[in-house]
């Protein structure tokens, strides 16, 4: 592996790699002295030696970021001792009694951390250096709402947090009061099985209001909420003026939502957060009227990417939306009630649009009405609605799909059998 001598970044995260053995890491350890980033996080690469990791740390004095798989933390004591320049670490696992981890000393510059399978018992070992943490990934930690509160109140310099909605509204309130430097907040959906999540582990308007009032530097938020109100969205629009990327999904866990439709709240959010470039809103039927959909078009002057789920009531809402959004380049729509004709007319009005993906609409078998959007280099593909056999006498209905995109190279030729390409206009 002589070619690896000058390698500074090796990045495999979430890649599908067929592993032969762990010799690749050993060769890297033996031949490289300039590595800065080593990342095979969330892969199936497991035949690696912690001794090779320690050797890399000793030889590569500029190593600042390491993200690995499920390697026992106690086996990494020597690695942590040698990695004096390390700023980011993710991965590892805890397979022994909690008191055994008291001997683990993390590198002095470590400020970005993600410990897989960390539970309540191991969490105190993060406390000594929690105050210098700038990024914390808790997506695969085994923490409940109380644990989140205890940990976050010790992280005043946190800028990036990734976790699940088990953080709860109480955890969001701690975040809003103790972590005022937060710039990026990602809250994923937790396990659906009730016994696997804290009963308080839901995020609602209460938690979002706390964030909007305390984390005024927020630039990115992606969150799954169980309840939401117009007032919470209005508070976000008033206070989060640096927001560039907003993504919210309303879960279907609760039958009754406090305050629908969200027309006025979305209008306030978009009019106040005029730096937004990316916007995703996934609600449920009745969550936004045609008027609210037209507000999205009217107040999205700078947004380039948008995902809309279960919004609007009729074609008129989509057509009202499409009179705005002058900068929109990529649009994804799910679960909509729109006709092919309305979708085609909307595309023609969205002058900057380069990509359209629709899942679920009032589709036909031929898609002929979609040809109204035909233009040079604009490729249109459809998947008609169909029933899929799940076996054992069970079937499921797959909704119709549309994919339309600009390409100077012309339409692709590797269509699966379910895809129907529509003849467009020749240049």
Short mmCIF file of C-alpha atoms in Angstrom, two decimals:
data_model
loop_
_atom_site.label_atom_id
_atom_site.label_comp_id
_atom_site.label_asym_id
_atom_site.label_seq_id
_atom_site.Cartn_x
_atom_site.Cartn_y
_atom_site.Cartn_z
CA UNK A 1 0.00 0.00 0.00
CA UNK A 2 2.73 2.44 -0.96
CA UNK A 3 0.02 4.65 -2.47
CA UNK A 4 -1.28 5.28 1.05
CA UNK A 5 1.87 7.04 2.27
CA UNK A 6 0.48 10.48 1.45
CA UNK A 7 -3.16 9.70 2.22
CA UNK A 8 -4.67 12.33 4.52
CA UNK A 9 -8.37 11.40 4.45
CA UNK A 10 -9.87 7.91 4.34
CA UNK A 11 -13.67 8.09 4.46
CA UNK A 12 -15.96 5.04 4.28
CA UNK A 13 -18.89 6.17 6.47
CA UNK A 14 -22.15 4.35 5.64
CA UNK A 15 -20.48 2.67 2.66
CA UNK A 16 -21.02 -0.92 1.59
CA UNK A 17 -17.59 -2.51 1.76
CA UNK A 18 -16.88 -6.21 1.39
CA UNK A 19 -14.35 -7.06 4.06
CA UNK A 20 -11.65 -9.64 3.39
CA UNK A 21 -9.64 -9.12 6.55
CA UNK A 22 -8.18 -6.32 8.67
CA UNK A 23 -4.90 -6.21 6.81
CA UNK A 24 -5.85 -2.94 5.08
CA UNK A 25 -5.75 -1.07 8.39
CA UNK A 26 -2.46 -2.69 9.39
CA UNK A 27 -0.85 -1.65 6.09
CA UNK A 28 -2.16 1.87 6.59
CA UNK A 29 -0.69 1.93 10.10
CA UNK A 30 2.69 0.72 8.88
CA UNK A 31 3.01 3.06 5.89
CA UNK A 32 1.25 6.33 6.72
CA UNK A 33 2.40 9.22 8.91
CA UNK A 34 0.20 12.06 7.59
CA UNK A 35 -3.35 10.73 8.06
CA UNK A 36 -5.76 13.35 9.41
CA UNK A 37 -9.18 11.65 9.07
CA UNK A 38 -10.03 7.96 9.41
CA UNK A 39 -13.71 7.10 9.07
CA UNK A 40 -15.33 3.68 8.69
CA UNK A 41 -18.31 4.50 10.89
CA UNK A 42 -21.58 2.66 10.18
CA UNK A 43 -19.96 0.06 7.92
CA UNK A 44 -19.48 -3.71 8.23
CA UNK A 45 -15.72 -3.36 8.66
CA UNK A 46 -15.17 -5.23 11.91
CA UNK A 47 -11.93 -7.20 11.48
CA UNK A 48 -9.76 -4.34 12.62
CA UNK A 49 -7.18 -4.40 15.38
CA UNK A 50 -7.17 -1.81 18.14
CA UNK A 51 -3.38 -2.15 18.08
CA UNK A 52 -3.36 -0.84 14.52
CA UNK A 53 -5.50 2.09 15.60
CA UNK A 54 -3.02 2.81 18.39
CA UNK A 55 -0.12 2.61 15.92
CA UNK A 56 -1.86 5.05 13.58
CA UNK A 57 -2.33 7.44 16.49
CA UNK A 58 1.36 7.21 17.40
CA UNK A 59 2.65 7.71 13.85
CA UNK A 60 0.12 10.25 12.55
CA UNK A 61 0.60 13.34 14.70
CA UNK A 62 -1.99 15.31 12.68
CA UNK A 63 -4.82 12.81 13.24
CA UNK A 64 -7.83 14.92 14.21
CA UNK A 65 -10.87 12.77 13.39
CA UNK A 66 -11.52 9.05 13.89
CA UNK A 67 -14.93 7.38 13.48
CA UNK A 68 -14.95 3.61 13.83
CA UNK A 69 -17.24 0.62 14.40
CA UNK A 70 -18.08 -1.35 17.52
CA UNK A 71 -14.67 -1.57 19.14
CA UNK A 72 -14.59 -2.03 22.92
CA UNK A 73 -13.73 1.30 24.58
CA UNK A 74 -11.38 -0.34 27.09
CA UNK A 75 -9.27 -1.60 24.17
CA UNK A 76 -8.82 2.01 23.03
CA UNK A 77 -7.05 3.33 26.14
CA UNK A 78 -3.68 3.28 24.36
CA UNK A 79 -5.19 4.85 21.24
CA UNK A 80 -6.69 7.73 23.23
CA UNK A 81 -3.38 8.26 25.03
CA UNK A 82 -1.44 8.48 21.76
CA UNK A 83 -3.95 10.55 19.76
CA UNK A 84 -2.93 13.87 21.30
CA UNK A 85 -4.31 15.96 18.42
CA UNK A 86 -7.65 14.14 18.17
CA UNK A 87 -10.67 16.45 18.08
CA UNK A 88 -13.41 14.06 16.94
CA UNK A 89 -14.25 10.48 17.90
CA UNK A 90 -17.32 8.38 17.15
CA UNK A 91 -18.05 4.70 17.57
CA UNK A 92 -16.91 2.20 20.16
CA UNK A 93 -19.04 0.16 22.52
CA UNK A 94 -19.33 -0.72 26.21
CA UNK A 95 -19.29 -4.42 27.10
CA UNK A 96 -18.07 -4.37 30.70
CA UNK A 97 -19.15 -3.08 34.09
CA UNK A 98 -19.40 0.70 34.26
CA UNK A 99 -16.74 1.14 36.96
CA UNK A 100 -14.10 -0.37 34.68
CA UNK A 101 -14.31 2.65 32.38
CA UNK A 102 -13.08 5.02 35.07
CA UNK A 103 -9.53 4.48 33.76
CA UNK A 104 -10.38 5.79 30.29
CA UNK A 105 -8.85 9.21 29.65
CA UNK A 106 -9.94 10.98 26.48
CA UNK A 107 -7.56 13.12 24.37
CA UNK A 108 -7.12 16.72 25.60
CA UNK A 109 -8.44 18.35 22.41
CA UNK A 110 -11.49 16.11 21.96
CA UNK A 111 -14.54 18.30 21.34
CA UNK A 112 -16.74 16.28 18.93
CA UNK A 113 -18.06 13.01 20.35
CA UNK A 114 -20.41 10.17 19.47
CA UNK A 115 -20.38 7.11 21.76
CA UNK A 116 -22.51 4.22 20.56
CA UNK A 117 -24.54 2.29 23.15
CA UNK A 118 -23.55 4.63 25.97
CA UNK A 119 -26.05 4.15 28.80
CA UNK A 120 -26.82 5.93 32.05
CA UNK A 121 -24.00 4.09 33.83
CA UNK A 122 -21.27 5.14 31.38
CA UNK A 123 -22.47 8.71 30.86
CA UNK A 124 -20.63 10.20 33.90
CA UNK A 125 -17.29 9.49 32.23
CA UNK A 126 -18.11 12.21 29.69
CA UNK A 127 -18.77 14.81 32.40
CA UNK A 128 -15.10 15.83 32.99
CA UNK A 129 -14.72 17.19 29.46
CA UNK A 130 -18.38 17.91 28.61
CA UNK A 131 -17.82 21.65 28.92
CA UNK A 132 -15.50 21.69 25.91
CA UNK A 133 -17.76 19.61 23.65
CA UNK A 134 -18.89 21.37 20.48
CA UNK A 135 -20.58 18.40 18.81
CA UNK A 136 -22.47 15.54 20.44
CA UNK A 137 -23.97 12.59 18.55
CA UNK A 138 -26.41 10.63 20.72
CA UNK A 139 -28.34 8.90 17.93
CA UNK A 140 -27.11 5.47 19.02
CA UNK A 141 -26.76 6.15 22.74
CA UNK A 142 -29.04 4.40 25.21
CA UNK A 143 -30.08 7.49 27.16
CA UNK A 144 -33.51 8.51 28.42
CA UNK A 145 -34.95 11.99 28.93
CA UNK A 146 -33.37 12.45 32.37
CA UNK A 147 -29.96 11.44 31.01
CA UNK A 148 -30.23 14.02 28.24
CA UNK A 149 -31.02 16.70 30.80
CA UNK A 150 -28.08 15.78 33.02
CA UNK A 151 -25.61 15.68 30.15
CA UNK A 152 -26.75 18.74 28.22
CA UNK A 153 -26.63 21.05 31.23
CA UNK A 154 -22.88 20.34 31.32
CA UNK A 155 -22.34 21.31 27.65
CA UNK A 156 -22.46 25.14 27.49
CA UNK A 157 -20.30 25.30 24.34
CA UNK A 158 -22.28 22.78 22.30
CA UNK A 159 -22.85 23.83 18.68
CA UNK A 160 -24.14 20.59 17.10
CA UNK A 161 -26.48 18.04 18.66
CA UNK A 162 -27.83 14.89 17.01
CA UNK A 163 -30.21 12.70 19.02
CA UNK A 164 -33.63 11.06 19.02
CA UNK A 165 -36.93 12.45 20.21
CA UNK A 166 -36.40 10.64 23.50
CA UNK A 167 -34.77 13.95 24.46
CA UNK A 168 -38.34 15.09 25.15
CA UNK A 169 -39.59 18.59 25.81
CA UNK A 170 -37.67 18.70 29.10
CA UNK A 171 -34.42 17.99 27.31
CA UNK A 172 -35.24 20.67 24.75
CA UNK A 173 -35.82 23.16 27.56
CA UNK A 174 -32.43 22.32 29.07
CA UNK A 175 -30.89 22.75 25.63
CA UNK A 176 -32.54 26.14 25.24
CA UNK A 177 -31.33 27.38 28.61
CA UNK A 178 -27.85 25.80 28.85
CA UNK A 179 -26.65 25.38 25.24
CA UNK A 180 -27.23 28.78 23.71
CA UNK A 181 -24.46 28.38 21.12
CA UNK A 182 -26.30 25.60 19.27
CA UNK A 183 -26.20 26.03 15.48
CA UNK A 184 -27.32 22.61 14.25
CA UNK A 185 -30.01 20.47 15.87
CA UNK A 186 -31.12 17.11 14.50
CA UNK A 187 -33.77 15.10 16.35
CA UNK A 188 -34.61 11.79 14.71
CA UNK A 189 -37.60 9.57 15.29
CA UNK A 190 -37.00 7.05 18.06
CA UNK A 191 -38.18 3.46 18.35
CA UNK A 192 -41.90 2.97 17.89
CA UNK A 193 -42.07 0.20 20.46
CA UNK A 194 -43.26 1.88 23.65
CA UNK A 195 -41.07 -0.19 25.93
CA UNK A 196 -37.95 0.95 24.05
CA UNK A 197 -38.44 4.67 24.57
CA UNK A 198 -38.94 6.95 27.54
CA UNK A 199 -42.59 7.78 28.07
CA UNK A 200 -41.60 11.46 28.13
CA UNK A 201 -39.72 11.07 24.88
CA UNK A 202 -41.83 13.29 22.68
CA UNK A 203 -41.06 16.71 21.28
CA UNK A 204 -43.88 19.22 20.84
CA UNK A 205 -44.51 22.95 20.58
CA UNK A 206 -43.24 23.27 24.15
CA UNK A 207 -39.76 22.06 23.22
CA UNK A 208 -39.60 24.03 19.97
CA UNK A 209 -40.63 27.22 21.76
CA UNK A 210 -37.82 26.72 24.29
CA UNK A 211 -35.30 26.31 21.48
CA UNK A 212 -36.61 29.36 19.65
CA UNK A 213 -36.30 31.48 22.78
CA UNK A 214 -32.86 30.28 23.86
CA UNK A 215 -30.85 29.17 20.81
CA UNK A 216 -30.82 32.31 18.72
CA UNK A 217 -27.81 31.26 16.62
CA UNK A 218 -29.59 28.18 15.25
CA UNK A 219 -28.94 27.66 11.53
CA UNK A 220 -30.27 24.13 10.99
CA UNK A 221 -33.08 22.17 12.60
CA UNK A 222 -34.52 18.79 11.63
CA UNK A 223 -37.11 17.46 14.07
CA UNK A 224 -39.89 14.91 14.44
CA UNK A 225 -42.68 16.37 16.56
CA UNK A 226 -45.73 14.77 18.15
CA UNK A 227 -47.64 18.03 18.43
CA UNK A 228 -47.21 21.56 17.09
CA UNK A 229 -48.96 24.94 17.19
CA UNK A 230 -49.00 28.09 15.12
CA UNK A 231 -47.66 30.03 18.11
CA UNK A 232 -44.52 27.88 18.30
CA UNK A 233 -43.81 28.40 14.60
CA UNK A 234 -44.41 32.12 14.98
CA UNK A 235 -41.87 32.26 17.82
CA UNK A 236 -39.33 30.49 15.62
CA UNK A 237 -39.96 32.95 12.80
CA UNK A 238 -39.51 35.88 15.16
CA UNK A 239 -36.32 34.72 16.89
CA UNK A 240 -34.40 32.36 14.60
CA UNK A 241 -33.36 34.84 11.95
CA UNK A 242 -30.17 32.91 11.10
CA UNK A 243 -32.05 29.74 10.17
CA UNK A 244 -30.96 28.40 6.77
CA UNK A 245 -32.41 24.88 6.85
CA UNK A 246 -35.75 23.91 8.43
CA UNK A 247 -37.17 20.36 8.41
CA UNK A 248 -40.15 19.21 10.45
CA UNK A 249 -42.20 16.01 10.39
CA UNK A 250 -45.45 15.73 12.34
CA UNK A 251 -45.73 12.16 13.60
CA UNK A 252 -49.04 10.31 13.50
CA UNK A 253 -48.65 9.05 17.07
CA UNK A 254 -51.22 11.50 18.46
CA UNK A 255 -54.77 11.37 17.11
CA UNK A 256 -55.55 14.98 18.03
CA UNK A 257 -53.19 17.85 17.20
CA UNK A 258 -53.61 21.02 19.24
CA UNK A 259 -53.72 23.62 16.50
CA UNK A 260 -54.38 22.78 12.85
CA UNK A 261 -54.16 24.07 10.17
CA UNK A 262 -50.74 25.69 10.50
CA UNK A 263 -51.20 28.34 7.81
CA UNK A 264 -50.38 31.38 9.94
CA UNK A 265 -47.49 29.73 11.73
CA UNK A 266 -45.80 28.69 8.49
CA UNK A 267 -46.30 32.17 7.06
CA UNK A 268 -44.64 33.70 10.12
CA UNK A 269 -41.79 31.20 10.02
CA UNK A 270 -41.00 31.81 6.37
CA UNK A 271 -41.38 35.57 6.47
CA UNK A 272 -39.14 35.85 9.55
CA UNK A 273 -36.46 33.35 8.50
CA UNK A 274 -35.53 34.94 5.18
CA UNK A 275 -32.12 33.20 5.07
CA UNK A 276 -33.79 29.82 4.51
CA UNK A 277 -32.38 27.85 1.58
CA UNK A 278 -33.79 24.40 2.40
CA UNK A 279 -37.28 23.68 3.70
CA UNK A 280 -39.10 20.41 4.48
CA UNK A 281 -42.58 20.17 5.98
CA UNK A 282 -44.35 16.83 6.38
CA UNK A 283 -47.73 17.06 8.08
CA UNK A 284 -51.00 15.15 7.71
CA UNK A 285 -54.26 15.81 5.86
CA UNK A 286 -55.70 19.04 7.21
CA UNK A 287 -52.32 20.29 8.41
CA UNK A 288 -52.13 23.07 5.81
CA UNK A 289 -54.87 24.50 3.61
CA UNK A 290 -54.55 25.79 0.06
CA UNK A 291 -54.03 29.25 1.55
CA UNK A 292 -51.14 27.96 3.63
CA UNK A 293 -49.60 26.31 0.59
CA UNK A 294 -49.78 29.58 -1.30
CA UNK A 295 -48.04 31.25 1.67
CA UNK A 296 -45.12 28.85 1.21
CA UNK A 297 -44.75 29.97 -2.39
CA UNK A 298 -45.13 33.64 -1.51
CA UNK A 299 -42.57 33.71 1.31
CA UNK A 300 -39.93 31.32 -0.10
CA UNK A 301 -37.91 33.81 -2.09
CA UNK A 302 -34.51 32.19 -1.51
CA UNK A 303 -35.36 28.52 -0.94
CA UNK A 304 -33.68 26.17 -3.41
CA UNK A 305 -34.76 22.74 -2.10
CA UNK A 306 -38.14 21.82 -0.71
CA UNK A 307 -39.98 18.71 0.49
CA UNK A 308 -43.72 18.93 1.03
CA UNK A 309 -45.76 16.10 2.55
CA UNK A 310 -49.55 15.95 2.88
CA UNK A 311 -50.04 19.67 2.34
CA UNK A 312 -52.85 21.54 0.61
CA UNK A 313 -56.41 20.61 -0.27
CA UNK A 314 -56.73 20.89 -4.04
CA UNK A 315 -55.04 21.83 -7.30
CA UNK A 316 -55.62 25.52 -6.63
CA UNK A 317 -53.27 25.35 -3.64
CA UNK A 318 -50.46 23.93 -5.75
CA UNK A 319 -51.01 26.51 -8.48
CA UNK A 320 -50.97 29.30 -5.91
CA UNK A 321 -47.73 27.88 -4.49
CA UNK A 322 -46.11 27.74 -7.94
CA UNK A 323 -46.56 31.47 -8.58
CA UNK A 324 -43.81 32.03 -5.99
CA UNK A 325 -40.57 30.18 -5.16
CA UNK A 326 -38.42 32.03 -7.74
CA UNK A 327 -35.21 30.24 -6.63
CA UNK A 328 -36.59 26.70 -6.22
CA UNK A 329 -34.45 24.13 -8.04
CA UNK A 330 -35.44 20.84 -6.44
CA UNK A 331 -38.97 19.92 -5.32
CA UNK A 332 -40.10 16.69 -3.64
CA UNK A 333 -43.78 16.08 -2.93
CA UNK A 334 -45.34 13.19 -1.02
CA UNK A 335 -48.91 12.18 -0.34
CA UNK A 336 -50.46 15.03 -2.28
CA UNK A 337 -53.96 15.33 -3.74
CA UNK A 338 -52.90 17.05 -6.95
CA UNK A 339 -53.77 16.06 -10.50
CA UNK A 340 -51.28 15.46 -13.31
CA UNK A 341 -52.45 18.59 -15.07
CA UNK A 342 -51.89 20.78 -11.99
CA UNK A 343 -48.43 19.31 -11.45
CA UNK A 344 -47.51 20.03 -15.07
CA UNK A 345 -48.76 23.62 -14.87
CA UNK A 346 -46.90 24.16 -11.60
CA UNK A 347 -43.63 22.97 -13.16
CA UNK A 348 -44.04 25.43 -16.01
CA UNK A 349 -44.47 28.29 -13.54
CA UNK A 350 -41.47 27.30 -11.39
CA UNK A 351 -38.86 28.79 -13.71
CA UNK A 352 -35.77 27.68 -11.77
CA UNK A 353 -36.89 24.07 -11.21
CA UNK A 354 -34.39 21.41 -12.26
CA UNK A 355 -35.71 18.33 -10.47
CA UNK A 356 -39.15 17.06 -9.46
CA UNK A 357 -40.06 13.93 -7.51
CA UNK A 358 -43.65 13.14 -6.57
CA UNK A 359 -44.89 10.17 -4.57
CA UNK A 360 -48.64 9.81 -4.38
CA UNK A 361 -50.92 11.97 -6.57
CA UNK A 362 -54.02 11.60 -8.70
CA UNK A 363 -52.24 9.61 -11.37
CA UNK A 364 -53.39 7.95 -14.56
CA UNK A 365 -52.11 4.83 -16.30
CA UNK A 366 -50.61 6.80 -19.20
CA UNK A 367 -49.50 10.06 -17.58
CA UNK A 368 -50.45 11.91 -20.75
CA UNK A 369 -51.40 15.11 -18.91
CA UNK A 370 -47.81 15.38 -17.66
CA UNK A 371 -46.64 16.04 -21.22
CA UNK A 372 -47.87 19.60 -20.75
CA UNK A 373 -44.62 20.22 -18.83
CA UNK A 374 -42.45 18.88 -21.69
CA UNK A 375 -39.54 21.07 -22.78
CA UNK A 376 -36.04 20.58 -24.22
CA UNK A 377 -33.76 18.41 -22.02
CA UNK A 378 -36.59 17.84 -19.52
CA UNK A 379 -36.99 14.10 -18.90
CA UNK A 380 -40.18 12.66 -17.42
CA UNK A 381 -40.62 9.21 -15.89
CA UNK A 382 -43.68 7.73 -14.18
CA UNK A 383 -44.46 4.66 -12.11
CA UNK A 384 -48.22 3.99 -12.25
CA UNK A 385 -50.02 2.97 -9.06
CA UNK A 386 -49.73 -0.75 -8.52
CA UNK A 387 -50.40 -3.55 -6.08
CA UNK A 388 -47.40 -5.40 -4.68
CA UNK A 389 -47.67 -8.94 -3.35
CA UNK A 390 -46.14 -9.27 0.11
CA UNK A 391 -46.71 -13.01 0.28
CA UNK A 392 -49.04 -15.08 2.44
CA UNK A 393 -52.01 -13.59 0.63
CA UNK A 394 -51.13 -10.01 1.59
CA UNK A 395 -50.99 -7.07 -0.80
CA UNK A 396 -50.05 -3.43 -0.47
CA UNK A 397 -50.87 -0.49 -2.70
CA UNK A 398 -47.90 1.49 -4.01
CA UNK A 399 -48.84 5.04 -5.03
CA UNK A 400 -47.98 6.57 -8.36
CA UNK A 401 -44.57 8.25 -8.77
CA UNK A 402 -43.21 10.99 -11.00
CA UNK A 403 -39.56 11.75 -11.62
CA UNK A 404 -38.70 14.68 -13.88
CA UNK A 405 -35.28 16.23 -14.32
CA UNK A 406 -33.09 18.28 -16.62
CA UNK A 407 -30.26 16.44 -18.34
CA UNK A 408 -28.16 17.53 -21.30
CA UNK A 409 -27.24 13.85 -21.75
CA UNK A 410 -30.85 12.92 -22.40
CA UNK A 411 -33.00 10.33 -20.61
CA UNK A 412 -31.39 7.40 -18.85
CA UNK A 413 -31.63 3.97 -20.43
CA UNK A 414 -31.49 1.69 -17.38
CA UNK A 415 -35.20 1.81 -16.54
CA UNK A 416 -36.55 -0.97 -14.32
CA UNK A 417 -39.72 -2.61 -15.70
CA UNK A 418 -41.99 -0.55 -13.41
CA UNK A 419 -40.85 2.78 -14.91
CA UNK A 420 -42.48 4.33 -17.96
CA UNK A 421 -40.46 7.06 -19.72
CA UNK A 422 -42.57 9.72 -21.35
CA UNK A 423 -41.50 11.12 -24.70
CA UNK A 424 -40.42 14.71 -24.19
CA UNK A 425 -39.58 17.50 -26.58
CA UNK A 426 -36.43 17.16 -28.68
CA UNK A 427 -33.97 20.08 -28.40
#
